Short mmCIF file of C-alpha atoms and ligand atoms in Angstrom, two decimals:
data_model
loop_
_atom_site.label_atom_id
_atom_site.label_comp_id
_atom_site.label_asym_id
_atom_site.label_seq_id
_atom_site.Cartn_x
_atom_site.Cartn_y
_atom_site.Cartn_z
CA MET A 1 1.06 9.21 -38.08
CA ARG A 2 2.25 12.30 -36.31
CA VAL A 3 0.26 14.00 -33.66
CA THR A 4 0.85 17.54 -32.60
CA LEU A 5 0.54 18.06 -28.90
CA ARG A 6 -0.05 21.24 -27.09
CA ALA A 7 1.60 20.24 -23.89
CA PHE A 8 3.73 17.21 -23.55
CA ALA A 9 6.30 18.56 -21.22
CA PRO A 10 7.66 15.38 -19.61
CA ILE A 11 8.24 13.61 -22.92
CA ALA A 12 9.71 16.71 -24.45
CA ALA A 13 12.04 17.07 -21.49
CA LEU A 14 13.08 13.47 -21.83
CA LEU A 15 13.64 13.71 -25.55
CA CYS A 16 15.74 16.82 -25.03
CA LEU A 17 17.74 15.12 -22.36
CA ILE A 18 18.65 12.01 -24.28
CA GLY A 19 18.57 13.68 -27.69
CA THR A 20 17.00 10.78 -29.55
CA ALA A 21 13.90 10.84 -31.76
CA ALA A 22 13.54 14.07 -33.65
CA TYR A 23 10.85 16.50 -32.69
CA THR A 24 10.00 19.97 -33.78
CA GLN A 25 8.81 22.83 -31.70
CA PRO A 26 6.84 25.13 -33.98
CA ASN A 27 5.30 28.12 -32.23
CA SER A 28 6.11 26.56 -28.88
CA LYS A 29 3.84 23.61 -29.66
CA LEU A 30 5.49 20.24 -29.15
CA SER A 31 5.34 17.48 -31.68
CA LEU A 32 5.58 13.93 -30.47
CA PRO A 33 6.62 11.28 -32.94
CA ILE A 34 3.90 8.72 -32.42
CA PRO A 35 5.04 5.75 -34.51
CA ASP A 36 3.14 3.83 -37.17
CA GLN A 37 0.22 1.63 -36.17
CA GLY A 38 2.38 -1.52 -36.11
CA ASP A 39 4.72 -0.17 -33.45
CA ILE A 40 1.96 0.79 -31.06
CA LEU A 41 0.68 -1.64 -28.46
CA GLU A 42 -3.13 -1.41 -28.66
CA ARG A 43 -5.12 -2.31 -25.56
CA ASP A 44 -8.52 -1.57 -24.02
CA VAL A 45 -6.90 -0.64 -20.72
CA VAL A 46 -3.38 0.30 -19.73
CA ILE A 47 -2.81 -0.36 -16.03
CA ILE A 48 -0.15 1.65 -14.24
CA GLY A 49 1.40 -0.47 -11.47
CA GLY A 50 1.26 -4.23 -10.85
CA GLY A 51 0.77 -4.26 -7.09
CA SER A 52 -2.32 -5.51 -5.28
CA ALA A 53 -4.82 -3.29 -7.15
CA GLY A 54 -3.14 -3.41 -10.57
CA THR A 55 -2.80 -7.18 -10.61
CA TYR A 56 -6.39 -7.66 -9.48
CA ALA A 57 -7.64 -5.27 -12.17
CA ALA A 58 -5.61 -7.01 -14.89
CA ILE A 59 -6.91 -10.47 -13.99
CA ARG A 60 -10.53 -9.27 -13.73
CA LEU A 61 -10.49 -7.19 -16.91
CA ARG A 62 -9.19 -10.13 -18.90
CA GLN A 63 -11.97 -12.28 -17.45
CA LEU A 64 -14.35 -9.55 -18.65
CA ASP A 65 -12.91 -9.81 -22.18
CA GLN A 66 -10.94 -6.61 -22.15
CA SER A 67 -7.35 -6.47 -23.31
CA VAL A 68 -4.82 -5.03 -20.87
CA VAL A 69 -1.20 -4.20 -20.42
CA VAL A 70 0.35 -3.60 -17.00
CA ILE A 71 3.34 -1.29 -16.57
CA GLU A 72 5.28 -2.43 -13.51
CA LYS A 73 8.51 -0.86 -12.32
CA HIS A 74 9.87 -3.95 -10.55
CA GLU A 75 10.79 -7.30 -12.05
CA ARG A 76 7.82 -8.92 -10.34
CA LEU A 77 4.15 -8.34 -9.54
CA GLY A 78 2.77 -7.99 -6.02
CA GLY A 79 3.73 -4.57 -4.66
CA HIS A 80 3.76 -4.84 -0.87
CA SER A 81 3.61 -8.66 -0.92
CA ASN A 82 7.34 -9.03 -0.48
CA THR A 83 8.98 -12.45 -0.35
CA TYR A 84 12.60 -13.39 0.21
CA PHE A 85 13.62 -16.72 -1.28
CA ASP A 86 16.26 -18.09 1.07
CA PRO A 87 18.96 -19.59 -1.15
CA VAL A 88 20.18 -21.86 1.67
CA THR A 89 16.91 -23.63 2.52
CA GLY A 90 14.82 -22.71 -0.53
CA ILE A 91 12.09 -21.50 1.84
CA PRO A 92 10.12 -18.39 0.80
CA VAL A 93 10.17 -15.94 3.71
CA ALA A 94 7.28 -13.46 3.80
CA TYR A 95 8.15 -9.88 4.64
CA GLY A 96 5.03 -8.22 3.35
CA VAL A 97 1.31 -8.87 2.99
CA MET A 98 0.35 -12.35 4.14
CA THR A 99 -3.09 -12.23 5.79
CA PHE A 100 -6.55 -11.64 4.37
CA HIS A 101 -10.09 -11.46 5.66
CA ASN A 102 -12.68 -14.07 4.82
CA LYS A 103 -14.63 -11.99 2.29
CA SER A 104 -16.01 -13.26 -1.01
CA VAL A 105 -13.81 -10.92 -3.06
CA VAL A 106 -10.80 -12.58 -1.41
CA THR A 107 -11.93 -16.20 -1.55
CA ASP A 108 -13.17 -15.86 -5.17
CA TYR A 109 -9.82 -14.40 -6.25
CA PHE A 110 -7.81 -17.17 -4.58
CA ALA A 111 -10.23 -19.83 -5.85
CA HIS A 112 -9.61 -18.61 -9.41
CA PHE A 113 -5.96 -19.63 -8.98
CA ASN A 114 -6.77 -22.73 -6.91
CA ILE A 115 -4.68 -21.41 -4.04
CA PRO A 116 -5.78 -22.83 -0.70
CA LEU A 117 -6.09 -20.59 2.33
CA VAL A 118 -6.23 -21.51 5.99
CA ASN A 119 -7.64 -19.63 8.95
CA GLU A 120 -5.01 -18.84 11.58
CA ILE A 121 -5.01 -16.84 14.79
CA PHE A 122 -1.97 -14.63 15.23
CA PRO A 123 -1.65 -13.81 18.94
CA THR A 124 -1.15 -10.11 19.58
CA ASN A 125 0.50 -10.55 22.95
CA GLN A 126 3.58 -12.61 22.18
CA SER A 127 6.49 -10.29 21.97
CA GLU A 128 9.26 -9.01 24.15
CA ASN A 129 9.54 -5.26 24.44
CA VAL A 130 12.84 -3.49 24.02
CA ASP A 131 13.70 0.17 23.68
CA PHE A 132 15.68 0.11 20.44
CA THR A 133 17.29 3.47 21.19
CA THR A 134 19.12 1.95 24.20
CA GLY A 135 18.64 -1.81 23.87
CA GLU A 136 17.04 -1.91 27.36
CA PRO A 137 14.21 -4.41 27.88
CA ILE A 138 11.04 -2.61 28.93
CA ASP A 139 8.41 -4.27 31.05
CA ILE A 140 4.96 -3.68 29.54
CA LYS A 141 1.82 -5.70 30.12
CA PRO A 142 0.94 -7.55 26.88
CA ILE A 143 -2.43 -6.77 25.31
CA SER A 144 -4.61 -9.55 23.97
CA ILE A 145 -8.11 -9.51 22.54
CA PRO A 146 -10.29 -10.99 23.92
CA SER A 147 -8.79 -10.07 27.27
CA ASP A 148 -9.27 -10.85 30.95
CA ASP A 149 -8.15 -7.33 31.76
CA PRO A 150 -11.20 -5.12 32.49
CA GLU A 151 -9.37 -2.02 31.25
CA VAL A 152 -8.73 -3.63 27.89
CA GLN A 153 -12.28 -4.98 27.75
CA THR A 154 -13.71 -1.50 28.35
CA ALA A 155 -11.39 0.10 25.82
CA VAL A 156 -12.44 -2.45 23.16
CA GLU A 157 -16.12 -1.82 23.96
CA ASN A 158 -15.60 1.94 23.77
CA TYR A 159 -13.77 1.62 20.47
CA MET A 160 -16.42 -0.66 18.97
CA ALA A 161 -19.14 1.78 20.08
CA GLN A 162 -17.35 4.56 18.18
CA LEU A 163 -16.94 2.42 15.06
CA ALA A 164 -20.66 1.58 15.17
CA LYS A 165 -21.43 5.30 14.72
CA TYR A 166 -19.66 5.33 11.34
CA PRO A 167 -20.80 2.27 9.33
CA PHE A 168 -19.80 4.08 6.11
CA LEU A 169 -16.15 3.50 7.05
CA GLU A 170 -16.59 -0.18 6.12
CA ASP A 171 -17.42 0.77 2.56
CA GLU A 172 -14.62 0.44 0.01
CA TYR A 173 -15.17 4.01 -1.20
CA TYR A 174 -14.81 7.01 1.10
CA HIS A 175 -18.54 7.86 1.12
CA LEU A 176 -18.40 10.51 3.81
CA PRO A 177 -21.44 12.37 5.14
CA ASP A 178 -21.66 16.14 4.79
CA PRO A 179 -20.77 17.66 7.16
CA ILE A 180 -18.17 15.15 8.29
CA PRO A 181 -18.47 14.29 12.01
CA GLU A 182 -15.94 16.45 13.89
CA ASP A 183 -14.65 13.49 15.92
CA LEU A 184 -13.33 11.85 12.74
CA LEU A 185 -11.20 14.91 12.13
CA LEU A 186 -9.50 14.90 15.55
CA PRO A 187 -5.90 13.76 15.85
CA PHE A 188 -6.19 10.14 16.93
CA GLY A 189 -4.43 10.81 20.27
CA ALA A 190 -7.15 13.29 21.27
CA PHE A 191 -9.88 10.92 20.08
CA ALA A 192 -8.39 8.05 22.12
CA THR A 193 -8.39 10.16 25.30
CA LYS A 194 -11.88 11.54 24.67
CA TYR A 195 -13.45 8.09 24.26
CA ARG A 196 -11.25 6.23 26.80
CA ILE A 197 -9.66 3.71 24.49
CA ASP A 198 -6.18 4.30 25.91
CA ALA A 199 -5.66 0.69 27.00
CA ILE A 200 -5.63 -0.52 23.38
CA VAL A 201 -3.78 2.39 21.75
CA PRO A 202 -0.50 0.38 21.53
CA LEU A 203 -2.40 -2.48 19.90
CA ILE A 204 -4.00 -0.11 17.37
CA ALA A 205 -0.57 1.43 16.71
CA GLY A 206 0.70 -2.08 15.97
CA TYR A 207 -1.96 -2.49 13.27
CA THR A 208 -1.25 0.89 11.71
CA LEU A 209 2.52 0.57 11.35
CA GLY A 210 3.81 2.90 8.69
CA PHE A 211 1.30 5.66 9.49
CA GLY A 212 3.90 8.00 10.98
CA ASP A 213 2.91 9.14 14.50
CA PRO A 214 -0.42 7.36 15.09
CA LEU A 215 -1.44 9.90 17.76
CA ALA A 216 -1.07 12.75 15.27
CA GLN A 217 -2.77 10.90 12.41
CA THR A 218 -6.34 11.96 11.57
CA THR A 219 -8.90 9.71 13.30
CA LEU A 220 -10.73 9.05 10.01
CA TYR A 221 -7.73 7.15 8.65
CA MET A 222 -7.07 5.27 11.88
CA LEU A 223 -10.69 4.08 12.19
CA LYS A 224 -10.88 3.12 8.53
CA THR A 225 -7.81 0.93 8.95
CA PHE A 226 -8.28 -0.50 12.45
CA SER A 227 -11.75 -1.71 11.46
CA ARG A 228 -14.33 -4.00 12.99
CA GLN A 229 -13.05 -6.60 10.51
CA ILE A 230 -9.54 -6.38 11.98
CA ILE A 231 -10.83 -6.76 15.52
CA LEU A 232 -12.82 -9.83 14.46
CA GLY A 233 -9.69 -11.11 12.72
CA ILE A 234 -7.63 -10.77 15.90
CA GLN A 235 -10.25 -12.74 17.82
CA ARG A 236 -11.24 -15.38 15.27
CA GLY A 237 -8.25 -15.48 12.97
CA THR A 238 -7.49 -14.39 9.43
CA LEU A 239 -6.84 -16.28 6.23
CA THR A 240 -3.31 -16.97 5.14
CA TYR A 241 -1.60 -19.14 2.52
CA THR A 242 -1.72 -22.83 3.45
CA SER A 243 1.74 -23.03 1.85
CA HIS A 244 2.96 -20.00 3.87
CA ASN A 245 4.42 -18.77 0.59
CA ASN A 246 3.05 -15.24 0.25
CA ASN A 247 4.32 -15.07 -3.32
CA GLU A 248 1.94 -17.81 -4.48
CA LEU A 249 -0.80 -15.45 -5.67
CA TYR A 250 1.57 -13.31 -7.68
CA GLN A 251 3.46 -16.23 -9.19
CA ALA A 252 0.12 -17.48 -10.49
CA ALA A 253 -0.87 -14.02 -11.72
CA GLU A 254 2.47 -13.55 -13.49
CA LYS A 255 1.96 -16.85 -15.26
CA GLU A 256 -1.58 -15.99 -16.29
CA LEU A 257 -0.79 -12.47 -17.49
CA GLY A 258 2.35 -13.49 -19.37
CA SER A 259 3.48 -10.82 -21.81
CA ASP A 260 0.62 -8.49 -20.79
CA VAL A 261 2.98 -7.18 -18.10
CA LEU A 262 5.89 -4.91 -18.99
CA TYR A 263 8.33 -5.44 -16.12
CA GLN A 264 11.02 -2.99 -15.02
CA SER A 265 9.10 -0.38 -16.92
CA THR A 266 7.91 3.10 -16.04
CA VAL A 267 5.68 5.70 -17.62
CA ILE A 268 7.70 8.58 -19.03
CA GLY A 269 4.92 10.41 -20.81
CA ALA A 270 1.21 10.37 -21.47
CA GLN A 271 -1.14 12.04 -23.83
CA ARG A 272 -4.67 12.04 -22.58
CA GLY A 273 -7.57 13.80 -24.26
CA LEU A 274 -6.21 15.14 -27.53
CA ASN A 275 -9.70 16.40 -28.20
CA GLU A 276 -13.22 15.73 -26.89
CA THR A 277 -14.12 13.09 -29.46
CA ASP A 278 -10.89 11.09 -29.54
CA ASP A 279 -11.11 8.53 -26.75
CA SER A 280 -7.75 6.90 -27.37
CA ARG A 281 -5.03 7.62 -24.88
CA TYR A 282 -1.32 7.28 -25.38
CA ILE A 283 1.21 6.20 -22.79
CA LEU A 284 4.91 6.18 -23.44
CA ALA A 285 6.74 3.64 -21.32
CA GLN A 286 10.45 3.15 -20.80
CA THR A 287 11.02 -0.62 -20.91
CA PRO A 288 14.23 -2.68 -20.76
CA SER A 289 13.99 -3.08 -24.55
CA GLY A 290 13.47 0.60 -25.27
CA GLN A 291 10.56 3.01 -25.38
CA LYS A 292 7.11 1.67 -26.10
CA PHE A 293 3.95 3.50 -27.15
CA ILE A 294 0.68 2.17 -25.85
CA ARG A 295 -2.69 3.28 -27.14
CA ALA A 296 -5.60 2.43 -24.88
CA LYS A 297 -9.22 3.43 -24.38
CA LYS A 298 -8.72 3.82 -20.66
CA ILE A 299 -5.87 4.40 -18.24
CA LEU A 300 -6.09 2.85 -14.76
CA VAL A 301 -3.66 4.37 -12.27
CA THR A 302 -3.01 2.04 -9.33
CA ILE A 303 0.21 3.58 -7.96
CA PRO A 304 -0.11 6.09 -5.08
CA PRO A 305 -1.53 9.14 -6.90
CA THR A 306 0.82 11.69 -5.40
CA ARG A 307 1.88 14.74 -7.39
CA GLU A 308 5.37 13.30 -7.68
CA ASN A 309 4.21 9.95 -9.07
CA LEU A 310 1.90 11.65 -11.58
CA VAL A 311 4.44 14.02 -13.14
CA PRO A 312 4.64 12.03 -16.43
CA PHE A 313 0.84 12.23 -16.79
CA ASP A 314 0.82 15.92 -17.59
CA LEU A 315 -1.90 16.85 -15.09
CA ASP A 316 -4.41 19.56 -15.89
CA LYS A 317 -5.54 22.18 -13.35
CA THR A 318 -8.44 20.09 -12.02
CA GLU A 319 -6.18 17.11 -11.44
CA GLU A 320 -3.39 19.23 -9.95
CA ALA A 321 -5.84 20.72 -7.47
CA ILE A 322 -6.71 17.24 -6.19
CA PHE A 323 -3.42 15.37 -6.27
CA THR A 324 -1.17 18.07 -4.85
CA GLN A 325 -3.10 17.69 -1.58
CA PHE A 326 -1.92 14.14 -0.98
CA SER A 327 1.06 13.49 1.22
CA GLY A 328 2.44 10.18 2.35
CA THR A 329 4.11 8.57 5.36
CA TYR A 330 7.23 6.42 5.07
CA TYR A 331 7.56 2.68 5.67
CA TRP A 332 10.16 0.05 4.89
CA THR A 333 10.36 -3.71 5.27
CA SER A 334 13.38 -5.95 5.28
CA VAL A 335 14.82 -9.40 5.95
CA ILE A 336 17.99 -9.54 8.01
CA ARG A 337 20.36 -12.49 8.22
CA ASN A 338 22.39 -13.39 11.30
CA ILE A 339 19.92 -12.59 14.06
CA TYR A 340 19.45 -15.57 16.35
CA HIS A 341 16.65 -15.15 18.79
CA THR A 342 16.37 -17.92 21.35
CA GLY A 343 13.75 -16.43 23.67
CA SER A 344 10.23 -17.85 23.71
CA ALA A 345 8.61 -14.81 22.06
CA PRO A 346 8.35 -14.85 18.27
CA ALA A 347 8.85 -11.09 18.08
CA ILE A 348 10.67 -8.19 19.69
CA GLN A 349 8.85 -4.88 19.60
CA ASN A 350 10.36 -1.45 19.86
CA ARG A 351 8.77 0.44 22.77
CA ALA A 352 10.20 3.57 24.34
CA PHE A 353 10.65 4.80 27.91
CA GLY A 354 8.86 8.07 28.58
CA THR A 355 6.75 8.44 25.42
CA PRO A 356 2.92 8.43 25.43
CA TYR A 357 1.77 4.79 25.61
CA ASN A 358 5.46 3.83 25.34
CA LEU A 359 5.11 4.09 21.57
CA PRO A 360 8.40 3.79 19.70
CA ILE A 361 10.35 6.89 18.71
CA LEU A 362 10.36 7.51 14.96
CA PRO A 363 12.21 7.31 12.72
CA GLY A 364 12.96 3.86 14.01
CA VAL A 365 12.60 0.11 13.86
CA TYR A 366 9.09 -1.08 14.75
CA GLY A 367 10.27 -4.51 15.67
CA MET A 368 11.72 -7.77 14.49
CA LEU A 369 9.95 -11.04 13.96
CA ASN A 370 11.27 -14.55 13.71
CA THR A 371 10.63 -16.17 10.35
CA ARG A 372 10.38 -19.77 9.24
CA VAL A 373 14.16 -19.77 8.77
CA PRO A 374 16.33 -19.57 11.92
CA GLY A 375 18.78 -16.69 11.59
CA LEU A 376 16.49 -14.69 9.31
CA ASN A 377 14.32 -11.95 10.84
CA TRP A 378 11.65 -9.71 9.38
CA VAL A 379 12.38 -6.12 10.43
CA LEU A 380 10.06 -3.14 9.86
CA TYR A 381 11.05 0.53 9.89
CA GLY A 382 8.98 3.71 9.92
CA SER A 383 9.33 7.45 9.62
CA SER A 384 7.01 10.45 9.50
CA THR A 385 9.36 12.28 7.16
CA PHE A 386 11.34 11.41 4.05
CA MET A 387 14.49 9.31 4.41
CA SER A 388 16.64 7.74 1.73
CA ASN A 389 16.84 3.96 1.58
CA GLU A 390 20.54 4.14 2.40
CA GLU A 391 19.87 6.16 5.55
CA VAL A 392 17.19 3.68 6.62
CA LYS A 393 19.50 0.72 6.09
CA ARG A 394 22.23 2.35 8.17
CA ASN A 395 19.89 3.27 11.04
CA LEU A 396 18.25 -0.11 10.94
CA VAL A 397 21.52 -2.02 11.34
CA ASP A 398 22.69 0.36 14.13
CA SER A 399 19.40 -0.16 16.00
CA LEU A 400 19.58 -3.93 15.71
CA LEU A 401 23.12 -3.99 17.09
CA ARG A 402 21.80 -2.25 20.22
CA VAL A 403 19.30 -4.99 21.07
CA ARG A 404 21.83 -7.75 21.63
CA HIS A 405 21.00 -9.37 24.92
CA ALA A 406 20.93 -12.78 26.58
CA ASN A 407 18.35 -14.14 24.11
CA VAL A 408 19.43 -12.31 20.98
CA THR A 409 22.68 -12.97 19.18
CA ILE A 410 23.41 -10.64 16.34
CA THR A 411 26.52 -11.13 14.29
CA GLU A 412 27.11 -8.92 11.27
CA PRO A 413 23.48 -8.17 10.43
CA GLU A 414 23.14 -8.52 6.69
CA ILE A 415 20.19 -7.00 4.84
CA VAL A 416 19.15 -9.66 2.35
CA GLY A 417 15.67 -8.37 1.53
CA PHE A 418 14.64 -4.72 1.47
CA ALA A 419 11.64 -2.86 0.09
CA SER A 420 10.31 0.63 0.49
CA HIS A 421 6.55 0.92 0.91
CA SER A 422 6.78 4.70 0.72
CA PRO A 423 4.71 6.76 0.24
CA TYR A 424 2.62 4.49 2.46
CA GLU A 425 -0.46 6.01 4.08
CA VAL A 426 -1.45 8.66 1.57
CA VAL A 427 -3.64 11.26 3.26
CA VAL A 428 -4.90 14.82 2.93
CA PRO A 429 -5.17 17.53 5.61
CA VAL A 430 -8.29 17.91 7.74
CA GLU A 431 -9.24 21.13 5.92
CA ALA A 432 -9.23 19.28 2.60
CA ILE A 433 -11.38 16.45 3.99
CA LYS A 434 -13.87 19.05 5.28
CA ALA A 435 -13.90 20.79 1.92
CA GLY A 436 -15.11 17.61 0.18
CA PHE A 437 -11.79 16.21 -1.01
CA TYR A 438 -13.04 12.63 -1.34
CA ARG A 439 -16.18 13.70 -3.22
CA ASN A 440 -14.00 15.60 -5.68
CA LEU A 441 -11.62 12.67 -5.96
CA HIS A 442 -14.49 10.35 -6.95
CA ALA A 443 -15.78 12.92 -9.43
CA LEU A 444 -12.41 12.70 -11.14
CA GLN A 445 -12.88 9.01 -12.08
CA GLY A 446 -12.93 8.95 -15.89
CA HIS A 447 -11.69 12.51 -16.34
CA ARG A 448 -9.48 12.42 -19.46
CA GLY A 449 -10.03 8.66 -19.70
CA THR A 450 -8.16 8.10 -16.47
CA TYR A 451 -9.30 6.10 -13.42
CA TYR A 452 -7.74 5.52 -10.02
CA THR A 453 -7.63 2.66 -7.53
CA GLY A 454 -5.29 1.41 -4.80
CA ALA A 455 -4.81 1.84 -1.06
CA ALA A 456 -4.83 5.65 -1.27
CA LEU A 457 -8.46 5.52 -2.41
CA THR A 458 -9.56 3.09 0.33
CA ALA A 459 -7.19 1.51 2.91
CA HIS A 460 -4.23 -0.84 3.20
CA GLU A 461 -6.44 -3.90 3.28
CA SER A 462 -6.62 -6.45 0.47
CA HIS A 463 -10.39 -6.96 0.48
CA LEU A 464 -10.97 -3.19 0.39
CA ILE A 465 -8.48 -2.66 -2.44
CA TRP A 466 -9.90 -5.53 -4.48
CA GLY A 467 -13.49 -4.61 -3.58
CA PHE A 468 -12.88 -1.00 -4.57
CA THR A 469 -11.36 -2.12 -7.89
CA GLU A 470 -14.23 -4.53 -8.53
CA LYS A 471 -16.80 -1.74 -8.04
CA LEU A 472 -14.81 0.66 -10.18
CA LEU A 473 -14.62 -1.85 -13.04
CA PHE A 474 -18.35 -2.53 -12.92
CA ASP A 475 -19.22 1.17 -12.61
CA HIS A 476 -17.00 2.36 -15.46
CA PHE A 477 -15.36 -0.40 -17.49
CA VAL A 478 -17.99 -2.99 -18.45
C1 LIG B 1 -14.85 -18.47 5.39
O1 LIG B 1 -16.19 -18.27 5.84
C2 LIG B 1 -17.10 -19.24 5.36
C3 LIG B 1 -18.49 -18.87 5.88
O2 LIG B 1 -18.79 -17.57 5.58
C4 LIG B 1 -16.70 -20.61 5.84
O3 LIG B 1 -17.59 -21.60 5.30
C5 LIG B 1 -15.29 -20.92 5.40
O4 LIG B 1 -14.86 -22.15 5.96
C6 LIG B 1 -14.33 -19.83 5.85
N1 LIG B 1 -13.01 -20.10 5.29
C7 LIG B 1 -11.97 -20.47 6.04
C8 LIG B 1 -10.70 -20.80 5.32
O5 LIG B 1 -12.00 -20.49 7.25
C1 LIG B 2 -1.91 -14.16 25.31
O1 LIG B 2 -3.29 -14.26 25.00
C2 LIG B 2 -3.79 -15.58 25.09
C3 LIG B 2 -5.20 -15.60 24.56
O2 LIG B 2 -5.88 -14.41 24.74
C4 LIG B 2 -3.68 -16.06 26.53
O3 LIG B 2 -4.17 -17.37 26.64
C5 LIG B 2 -2.20 -16.01 26.93
O4 LIG B 2 -2.07 -16.35 28.28
C6 LIG B 2 -1.62 -14.62 26.70
N1 LIG B 2 -0.18 -14.68 26.92
C7 LIG B 2 0.48 -13.74 27.62
C8 LIG B 2 1.96 -13.90 27.66
O5 LIG B 2 -0.09 -12.80 28.14
C1 LIG B 3 -9.86 14.37 -32.76
O1 LIG B 3 -8.68 13.57 -32.89
C2 LIG B 3 -8.81 12.51 -33.83
C3 LIG B 3 -7.56 11.63 -33.74
O2 LIG B 3 -6.41 12.39 -33.85
C4 LIG B 3 -9.02 13.11 -35.21
O3 LIG B 3 -9.18 12.06 -36.15
C5 LIG B 3 -10.29 13.96 -35.18
O4 LIG B 3 -10.44 14.61 -36.42
C6 LIG B 3 -10.20 15.02 -34.09
N1 LIG B 3 -11.49 15.69 -33.95
C7 LIG B 3 -11.59 17.00 -33.83
C8 LIG B 3 -12.98 17.52 -33.65
O5 LIG B 3 -10.60 17.72 -33.83
C1 LIG B 4 14.93 -14.87 27.50
O1 LIG B 4 14.00 -15.92 27.23
C2 LIG B 4 13.43 -16.50 28.39
C3 LIG B 4 12.50 -17.62 27.94
O2 LIG B 4 13.01 -18.34 26.89
C4 LIG B 4 12.66 -15.48 29.18
O3 LIG B 4 12.16 -16.05 30.36
C5 LIG B 4 13.56 -14.29 29.51
O4 LIG B 4 12.79 -13.28 30.11
C6 LIG B 4 14.21 -13.76 28.24
N1 LIG B 4 15.17 -12.71 28.60
C7 LIG B 4 15.10 -11.49 28.09
C8 LIG B 4 16.16 -10.55 28.53
O5 LIG B 4 14.22 -11.13 27.33
#
């Protein structure tokens, strides 16, 4: 079967480039050689990306008797749930997602795999503070919640009172009122001053790492992320793996999904909506064993839906108008060998002299945390603007070498685990939010057989991502 396509630019470009499979270009129309039935992978749903949202969707759709295939660019599932397996001790060291909130969507998912969770309190006030640009220790009062400090108590009350005005922020979807309250569109720094929550701004910044400059970020995104649920979690604890192996969920999912995941594979072309009545969609994936055609009834995009990521999907004008508005912040995570920290604090935070709230200067290291393996530290890095991985690695090592002091021995810092979480917080400008961006984004669900889920549609929070996906599946897939 051959299908003539009007516009299949990315595939055509690719075919030109590598000069394989023949194609003709009559009257500037492109012809894509879609192979015989037997060479096409047929599925109900093709899922783009095997991170938190994609893996959840794959497991749930199979439970709902739909056939799936996941296209995942790495050799593993799990996205931001990074784990370093220490070859010396055999201990898995978490350097990504490891805590969850006690919500039924979370506990049901873990129960499906028989993975036990335990409630733990992670103190917020146990770190030393160092200015990573100079290596100087900096004396800052630690913030804990609940707190004995009346300033902190008032700031928490003020913050909670603001959150209470916007209960819709707890919803998985962005169901925003029209018009959108002006306060939600303020830069967060202005909002913090206006409502006197200054005393907890550094704490909030610590829970929104990877958001670029938190004071410049739009309040809507800050409030959606630093939610009532997070504050409760700080006070009462959050769920984490009993095993402390944050790869456990994804190991189990990999086993269950088996050959329904194409690893180290990327989408290089798509053909969506050949005509109004044909509901089959084609995806062309580059896999380690060559190119593969997939024909599916629906496409579920779970990767950050930025213009750049969606190039192979041959966007139409409606889609372009939405997705070109997204822009992302930049965030990296790593495990470094040869840092020996003998102080009593489990973490060293980067705080700066002379910045508002002593927030760290970006681009820069956010901090380093001890792990379960002595000599291995979890180090996070952020930037408001694009940086290459190589540049980040260089800056990161230089910064670490500056923080050597009495309690920190650093010999030849070696990066043994490294992952980019960029683009991280995917946002749109205030003008777009005002103009109904999120309403238009929801209206796009199902357009050309394509659906969207993931942190960009809700927040970087497992129960919101899984809850969003769950709703989407029941609204449109079953
Ligand atoms: C989660 O909350 C439920 C009550 O809603 C409780 O019974 C359960 O023990 C909690 N789970 C953990 C691990 O704390
Ligand atoms: C940290 O917070 C806990 C509980 O809120 C408190 O008991 C402890 O004294 C605090 N530690 C420091 C170093 O402030
Ligand atoms: C739509 O496409 C399908 C599959 O290629 C084809 O069988 C059908 O005839 C087309 N319908 C119209 C109205 O062009
Ligand atoms: C080193 O650690 C000790 C406690 O173990 C602490 O009292 C001291 O302040 C730390 N020194 C620095 C420079 O952080």
